Coordinates of C-alpha atoms in Angstrom, one line a residue:
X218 CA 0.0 0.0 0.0
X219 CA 1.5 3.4 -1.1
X220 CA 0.0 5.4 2.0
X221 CA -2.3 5.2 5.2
X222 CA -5.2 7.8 5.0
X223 CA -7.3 5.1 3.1
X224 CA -9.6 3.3 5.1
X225 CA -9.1 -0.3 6.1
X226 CA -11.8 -1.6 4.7
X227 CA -11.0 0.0 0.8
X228 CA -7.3 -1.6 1.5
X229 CA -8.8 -5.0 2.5
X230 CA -11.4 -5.4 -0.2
X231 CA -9.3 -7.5 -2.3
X232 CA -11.8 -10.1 -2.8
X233 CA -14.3 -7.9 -3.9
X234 CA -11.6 -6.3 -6.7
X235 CA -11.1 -9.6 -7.8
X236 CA -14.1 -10.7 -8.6
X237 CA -14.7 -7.3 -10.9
X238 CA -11.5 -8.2 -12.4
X239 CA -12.7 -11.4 -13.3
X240 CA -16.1 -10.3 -14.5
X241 CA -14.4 -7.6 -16.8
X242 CA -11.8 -10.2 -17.9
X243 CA -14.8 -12.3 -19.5
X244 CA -13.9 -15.7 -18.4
X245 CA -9.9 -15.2 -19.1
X246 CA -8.2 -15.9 -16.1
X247 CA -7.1 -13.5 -13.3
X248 CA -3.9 -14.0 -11.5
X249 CA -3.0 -12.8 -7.9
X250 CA -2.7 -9.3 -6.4
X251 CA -0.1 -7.9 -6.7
X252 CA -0.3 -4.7 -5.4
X253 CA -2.3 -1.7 -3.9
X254 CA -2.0 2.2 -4.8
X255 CA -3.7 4.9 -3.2
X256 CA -5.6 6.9 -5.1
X257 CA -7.2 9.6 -2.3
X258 CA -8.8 8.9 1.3
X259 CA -11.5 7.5 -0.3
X260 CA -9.7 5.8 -3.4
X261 CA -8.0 2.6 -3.6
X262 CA -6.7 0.8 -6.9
X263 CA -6.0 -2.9 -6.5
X264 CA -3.7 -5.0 -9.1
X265 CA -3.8 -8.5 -10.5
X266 CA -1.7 -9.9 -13.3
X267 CA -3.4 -11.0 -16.4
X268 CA -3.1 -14.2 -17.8
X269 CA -3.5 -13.4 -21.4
X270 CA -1.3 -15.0 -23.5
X271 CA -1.1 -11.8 -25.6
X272 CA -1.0 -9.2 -22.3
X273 CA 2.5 -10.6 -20.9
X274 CA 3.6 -7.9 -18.4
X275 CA 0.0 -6.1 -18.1
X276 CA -2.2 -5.9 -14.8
X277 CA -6.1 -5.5 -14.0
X278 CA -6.5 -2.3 -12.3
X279 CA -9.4 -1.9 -10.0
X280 CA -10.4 0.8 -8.5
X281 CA -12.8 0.7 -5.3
X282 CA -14.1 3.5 -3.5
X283 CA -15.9 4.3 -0.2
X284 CA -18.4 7.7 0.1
X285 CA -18.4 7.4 3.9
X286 CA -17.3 5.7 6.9
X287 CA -20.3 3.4 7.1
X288 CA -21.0 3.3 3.6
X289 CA -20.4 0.2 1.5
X290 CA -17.1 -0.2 -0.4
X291 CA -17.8 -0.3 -4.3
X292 CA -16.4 -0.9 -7.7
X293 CA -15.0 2.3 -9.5
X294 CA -13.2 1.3 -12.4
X295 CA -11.8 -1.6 -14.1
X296 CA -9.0 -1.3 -16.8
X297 CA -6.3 -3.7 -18.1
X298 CA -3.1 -1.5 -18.3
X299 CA 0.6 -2.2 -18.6
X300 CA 2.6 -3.3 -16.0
X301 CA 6.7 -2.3 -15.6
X302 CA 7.6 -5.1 -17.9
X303 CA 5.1 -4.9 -20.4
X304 CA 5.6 -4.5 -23.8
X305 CA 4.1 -1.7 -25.0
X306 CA 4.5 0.6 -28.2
X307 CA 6.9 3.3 -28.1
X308 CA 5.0 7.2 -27.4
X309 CA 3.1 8.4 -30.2
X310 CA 5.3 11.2 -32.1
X311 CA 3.7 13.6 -34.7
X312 CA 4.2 12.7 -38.3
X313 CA 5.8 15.8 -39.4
X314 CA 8.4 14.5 -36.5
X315 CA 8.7 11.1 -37.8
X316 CA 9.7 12.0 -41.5
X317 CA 13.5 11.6 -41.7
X318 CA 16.1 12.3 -44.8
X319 CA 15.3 10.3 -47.8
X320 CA 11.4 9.7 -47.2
X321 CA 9.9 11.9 -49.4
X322 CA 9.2 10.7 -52.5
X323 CA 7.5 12.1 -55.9
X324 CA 4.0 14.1 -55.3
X325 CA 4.8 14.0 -51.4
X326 CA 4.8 17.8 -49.8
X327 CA 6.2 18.3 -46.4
X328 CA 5.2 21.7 -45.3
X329 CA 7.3 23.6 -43.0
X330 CA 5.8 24.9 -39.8
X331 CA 5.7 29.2 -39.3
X332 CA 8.0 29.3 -36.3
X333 CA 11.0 26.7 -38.3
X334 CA 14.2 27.6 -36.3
X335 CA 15.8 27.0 -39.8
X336 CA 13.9 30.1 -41.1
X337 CA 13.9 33.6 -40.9
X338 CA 11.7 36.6 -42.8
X339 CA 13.7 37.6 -46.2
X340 CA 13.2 41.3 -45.0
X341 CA 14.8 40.9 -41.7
X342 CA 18.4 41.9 -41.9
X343 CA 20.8 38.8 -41.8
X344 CA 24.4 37.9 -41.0
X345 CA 25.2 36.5 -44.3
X346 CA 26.2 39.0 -47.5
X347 CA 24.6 36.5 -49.8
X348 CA 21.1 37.3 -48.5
X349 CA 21.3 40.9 -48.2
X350 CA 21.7 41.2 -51.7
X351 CA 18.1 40.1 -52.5
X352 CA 16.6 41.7 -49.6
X353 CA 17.6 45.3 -49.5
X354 CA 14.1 46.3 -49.9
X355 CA 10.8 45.3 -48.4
X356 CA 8.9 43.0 -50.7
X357 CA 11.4 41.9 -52.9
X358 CA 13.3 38.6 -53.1
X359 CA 12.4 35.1 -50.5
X360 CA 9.7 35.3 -48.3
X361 CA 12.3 33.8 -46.4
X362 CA 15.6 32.3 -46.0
X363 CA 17.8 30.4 -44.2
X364 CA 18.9 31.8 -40.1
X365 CA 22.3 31.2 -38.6
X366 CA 20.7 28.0 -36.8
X367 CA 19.1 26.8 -39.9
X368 CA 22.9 27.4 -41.9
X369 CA 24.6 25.8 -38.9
X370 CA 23.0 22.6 -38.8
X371 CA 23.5 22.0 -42.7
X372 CA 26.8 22.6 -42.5
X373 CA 27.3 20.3 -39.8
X374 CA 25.1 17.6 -41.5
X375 CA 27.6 18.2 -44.4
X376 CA 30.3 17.7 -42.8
X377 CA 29.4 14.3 -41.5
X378 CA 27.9 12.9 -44.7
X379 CA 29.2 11.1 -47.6
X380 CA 31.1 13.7 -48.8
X381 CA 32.7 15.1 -45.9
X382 CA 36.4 15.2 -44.9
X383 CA 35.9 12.2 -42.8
X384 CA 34.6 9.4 -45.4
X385 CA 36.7 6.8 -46.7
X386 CA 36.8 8.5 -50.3
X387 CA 38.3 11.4 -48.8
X388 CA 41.0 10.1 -46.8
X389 CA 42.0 7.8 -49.8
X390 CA 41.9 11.1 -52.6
X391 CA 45.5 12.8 -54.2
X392 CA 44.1 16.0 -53.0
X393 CA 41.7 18.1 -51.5
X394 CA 38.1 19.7 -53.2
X395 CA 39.6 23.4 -52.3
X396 CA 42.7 22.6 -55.1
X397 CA 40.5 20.8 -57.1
X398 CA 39.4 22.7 -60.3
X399 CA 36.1 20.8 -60.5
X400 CA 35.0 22.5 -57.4
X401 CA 32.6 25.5 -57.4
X402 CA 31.8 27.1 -53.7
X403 CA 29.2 28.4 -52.1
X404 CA 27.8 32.0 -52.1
X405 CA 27.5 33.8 -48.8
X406 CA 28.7 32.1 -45.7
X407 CA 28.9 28.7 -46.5
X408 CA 31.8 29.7 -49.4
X409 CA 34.6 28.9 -47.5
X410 CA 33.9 25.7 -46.1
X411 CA 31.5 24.2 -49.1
X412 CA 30.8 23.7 -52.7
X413 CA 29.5 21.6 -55.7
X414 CA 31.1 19.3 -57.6
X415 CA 31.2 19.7 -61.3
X416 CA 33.3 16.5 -62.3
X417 CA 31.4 14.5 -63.9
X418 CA 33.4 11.3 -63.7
X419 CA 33.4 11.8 -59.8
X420 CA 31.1 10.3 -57.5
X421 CA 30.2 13.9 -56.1
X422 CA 28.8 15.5 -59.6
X423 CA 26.5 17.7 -58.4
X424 CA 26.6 17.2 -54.6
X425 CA 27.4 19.5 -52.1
X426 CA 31.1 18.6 -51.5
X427 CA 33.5 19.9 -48.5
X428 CA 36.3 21.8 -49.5
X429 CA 38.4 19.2 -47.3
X430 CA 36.7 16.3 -49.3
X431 CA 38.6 14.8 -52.0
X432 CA 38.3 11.6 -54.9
X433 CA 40.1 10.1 -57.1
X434 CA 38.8 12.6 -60.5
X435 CA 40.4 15.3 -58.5
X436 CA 41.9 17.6 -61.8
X437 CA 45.6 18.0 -60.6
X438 CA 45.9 14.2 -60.0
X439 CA 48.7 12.6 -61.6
X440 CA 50.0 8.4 -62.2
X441 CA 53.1 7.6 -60.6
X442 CA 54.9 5.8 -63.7
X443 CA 57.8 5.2 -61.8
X444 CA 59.5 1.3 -61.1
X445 CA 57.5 -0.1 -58.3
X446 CA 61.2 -1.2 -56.9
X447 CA 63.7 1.3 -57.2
X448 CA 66.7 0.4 -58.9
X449 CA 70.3 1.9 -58.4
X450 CA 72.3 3.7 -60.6
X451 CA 75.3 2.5 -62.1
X452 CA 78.4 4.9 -62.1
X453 CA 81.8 4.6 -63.4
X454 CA 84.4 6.1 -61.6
X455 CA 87.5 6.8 -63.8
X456 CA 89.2 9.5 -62.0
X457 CA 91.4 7.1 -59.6
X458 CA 94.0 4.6 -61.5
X459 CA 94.3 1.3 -59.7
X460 CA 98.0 -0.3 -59.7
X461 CA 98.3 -3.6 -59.2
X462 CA 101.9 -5.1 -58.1
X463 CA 102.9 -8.4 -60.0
X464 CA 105.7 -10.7 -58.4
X465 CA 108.9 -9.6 -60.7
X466 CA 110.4 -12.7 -62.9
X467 CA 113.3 -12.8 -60.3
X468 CA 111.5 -15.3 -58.3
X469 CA 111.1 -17.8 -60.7
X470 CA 112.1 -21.2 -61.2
X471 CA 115.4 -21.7 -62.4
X472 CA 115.3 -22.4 -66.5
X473 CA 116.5 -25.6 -68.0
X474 CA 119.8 -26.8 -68.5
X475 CA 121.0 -25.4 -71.2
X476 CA 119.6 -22.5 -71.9
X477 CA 119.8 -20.7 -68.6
X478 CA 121.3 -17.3 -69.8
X479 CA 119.5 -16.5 -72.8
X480 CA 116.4 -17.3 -71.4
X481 CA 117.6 -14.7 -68.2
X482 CA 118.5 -12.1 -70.7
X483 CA 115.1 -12.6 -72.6
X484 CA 113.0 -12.5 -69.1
X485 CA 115.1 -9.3 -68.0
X486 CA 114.5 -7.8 -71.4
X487 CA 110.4 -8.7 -70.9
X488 CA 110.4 -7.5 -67.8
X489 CA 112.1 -4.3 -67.4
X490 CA 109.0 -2.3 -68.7
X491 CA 106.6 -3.8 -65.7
X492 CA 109.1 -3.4 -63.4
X493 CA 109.7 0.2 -63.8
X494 CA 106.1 0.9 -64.0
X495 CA 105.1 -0.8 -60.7
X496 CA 108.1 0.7 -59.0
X497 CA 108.1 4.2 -60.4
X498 CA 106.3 5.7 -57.7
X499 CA 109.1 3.7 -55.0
X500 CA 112.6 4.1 -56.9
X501 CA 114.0 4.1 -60.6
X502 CA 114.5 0.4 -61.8
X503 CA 118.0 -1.0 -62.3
X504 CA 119.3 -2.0 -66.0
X505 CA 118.0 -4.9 -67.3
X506 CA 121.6 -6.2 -67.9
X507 CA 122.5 -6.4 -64.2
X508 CA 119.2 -7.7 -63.3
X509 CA 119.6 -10.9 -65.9
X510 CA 122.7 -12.7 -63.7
X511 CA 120.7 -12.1 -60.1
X512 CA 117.6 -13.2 -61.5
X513 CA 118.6 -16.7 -63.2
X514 CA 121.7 -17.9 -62.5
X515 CA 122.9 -20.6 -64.7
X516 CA 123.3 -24.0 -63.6
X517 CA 125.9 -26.5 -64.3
X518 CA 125.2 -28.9 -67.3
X519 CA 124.3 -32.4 -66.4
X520 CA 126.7 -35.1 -66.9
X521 CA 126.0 -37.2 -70.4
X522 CA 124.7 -40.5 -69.9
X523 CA 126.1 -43.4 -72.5
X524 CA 123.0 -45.4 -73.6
X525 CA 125.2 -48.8 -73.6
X526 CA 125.2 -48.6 -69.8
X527 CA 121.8 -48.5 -69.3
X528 CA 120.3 -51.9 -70.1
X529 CA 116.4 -52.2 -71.0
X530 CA 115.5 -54.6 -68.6
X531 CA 117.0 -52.6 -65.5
X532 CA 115.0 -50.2 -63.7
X533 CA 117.2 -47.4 -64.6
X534 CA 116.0 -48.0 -67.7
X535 CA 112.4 -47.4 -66.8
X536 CA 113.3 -44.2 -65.2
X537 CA 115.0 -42.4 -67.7
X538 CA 112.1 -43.4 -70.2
X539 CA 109.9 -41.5 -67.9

């Protein structure tokens, strides 16, 4: 019970509130109390749960009342209305409210309402250039045209469309609609932030664009021809002269027998040139004469060897063949 200054007897006649509930419920069952609100002193609404199969949640209100003291308790009212957990509807908005961006279709007319926030009187004077130049005089130009609120709230719902600087289009684009030479701004207020696009080949052609928005039609876009993987240049670098020492023919193997000094003369002789261009930078290179005896010196002729002393079944034999 939500307070005391009902009588007892409206707060106890629960029996009597039940039976109404059943009587207005038509043979549907009733389920238990379930709770007591006080209406006034002499006003009491009892609750029971509805077993409806389609009223899940909802609760038979019935509402006794008692004209005196000693006067009888009797039925008010009896309603079926939802409980906390019923499912109900959502609240009933106007239709003008319910219409949203993209419902009106051909032959529909949405009037707008005399006090729009969005409009003001053409004859009023106005923060933006653009409209004072059709309403310098009474009477002449829009009947009315867009106030600050009404420009504000396009230009945010702008911003935040399609063709804002935040869509996926624009973060992806070369460069920006304000570069672009596609783009056409706005008159008045709006110019420095807004435009149209004129491109035809762009997926903005003849939507208001922001000048941060941006595609790929954009008219100072260019392909990047260039190798996908860069590749080095090759340069040729003759201005240093590599020298490369060789080991002189004085560390050779000693010539044949036989033949040891002109074959030292003729190595000298070859030789010299080399020699005095890998040394130049050291000292002068000796003559080629005196370098011939150092180089090779000549060995003593071996011994002849009489072929009758050598027989062809011995195995001295077999080594001088070899």
């Amino acid at each position: 019970m939500d307070g005391t200054q009902a009588s007892a007897a409206l707060v106890n006649a629960v029996p009597l509130a039940q039976a109404a509930a059943a009587e207005a419920a038509e043979g549907e069952e009733v389920g238990g109390h379930v709770g007591t609100a006080v209406e006034d002193p002499s006003a009491v609404t009892h609750f029971f749960e509805a077993a409806h199969p389609g009223y899940t949640g909802w609760r038979w209100a019935v509402t006794v009342s008692q004209a005196g003291g000693e006067e009888p308790v009797t039925v008010s009212e009896v309603v079926l209305l939802p409980g906390p957990q019923a499912l109900v509807a959502p609240d009933w908005v106007p239709w003008n409210q319910r219409v949203k961006a993209g419902d009106l279709g051909v032959g529909d007319l949405l009037p707008t309402s005399p006090d729009d926030h969005r409009l003001v009187p053409g004859y009023l004077q106005s923060d933006d250039p653009a409209v004072e130049e059709v309403t310098r005089e009474v009477g002449l130009g829009r009947m009315r045209v867009l106030s600050w609120e009404g420009r504000a709230e396009a230009a945010a719902r702008w911003t935040g469309g399609d063709f804002g600087p935040g869509s996926d289009m624009a973060r992806s684009a070369p460069g920006s609609c304000a570069g672009c030479g596609f783009f056409l701004p706005l008159a008045g207020s709006l110019r420095a932030a807004f435009g149209v696009c004129g491109n035809e080949y762009s997926p903005a052609d003849g939507r208001v664009v922001h000048a941060e928005y941006g595609c790929g039609a954009h008219s100072e876009a260019e392909v990047d021809t260039s190798p996908l993987v860069p590749v080095a240049e090759v340069i040729y670098d003759d201005a240093m002269l590599d020298i490369e020492q060789r080991p002189s023919s004085a560390g050779t193997a000693p010539s044949p027998a036989g033949s040891a000094p002109e074959h030292a003369a003729e190595t000298a002789t070859e030789a010299a040139p080399e020699t005095a261009v890998e040394a130049a930078p050291e000292a002068a290179p000796e003559p080629a004469a005196e370098a011939a005896p150092e180089a090779a010196p000549a060995e003593p002729a071996a011994e002849p060897v009489e072929a009758e002393a050598i027989l062809p079944e011995s195995p001295a034999a077999n080594e001088a063949q070899e």
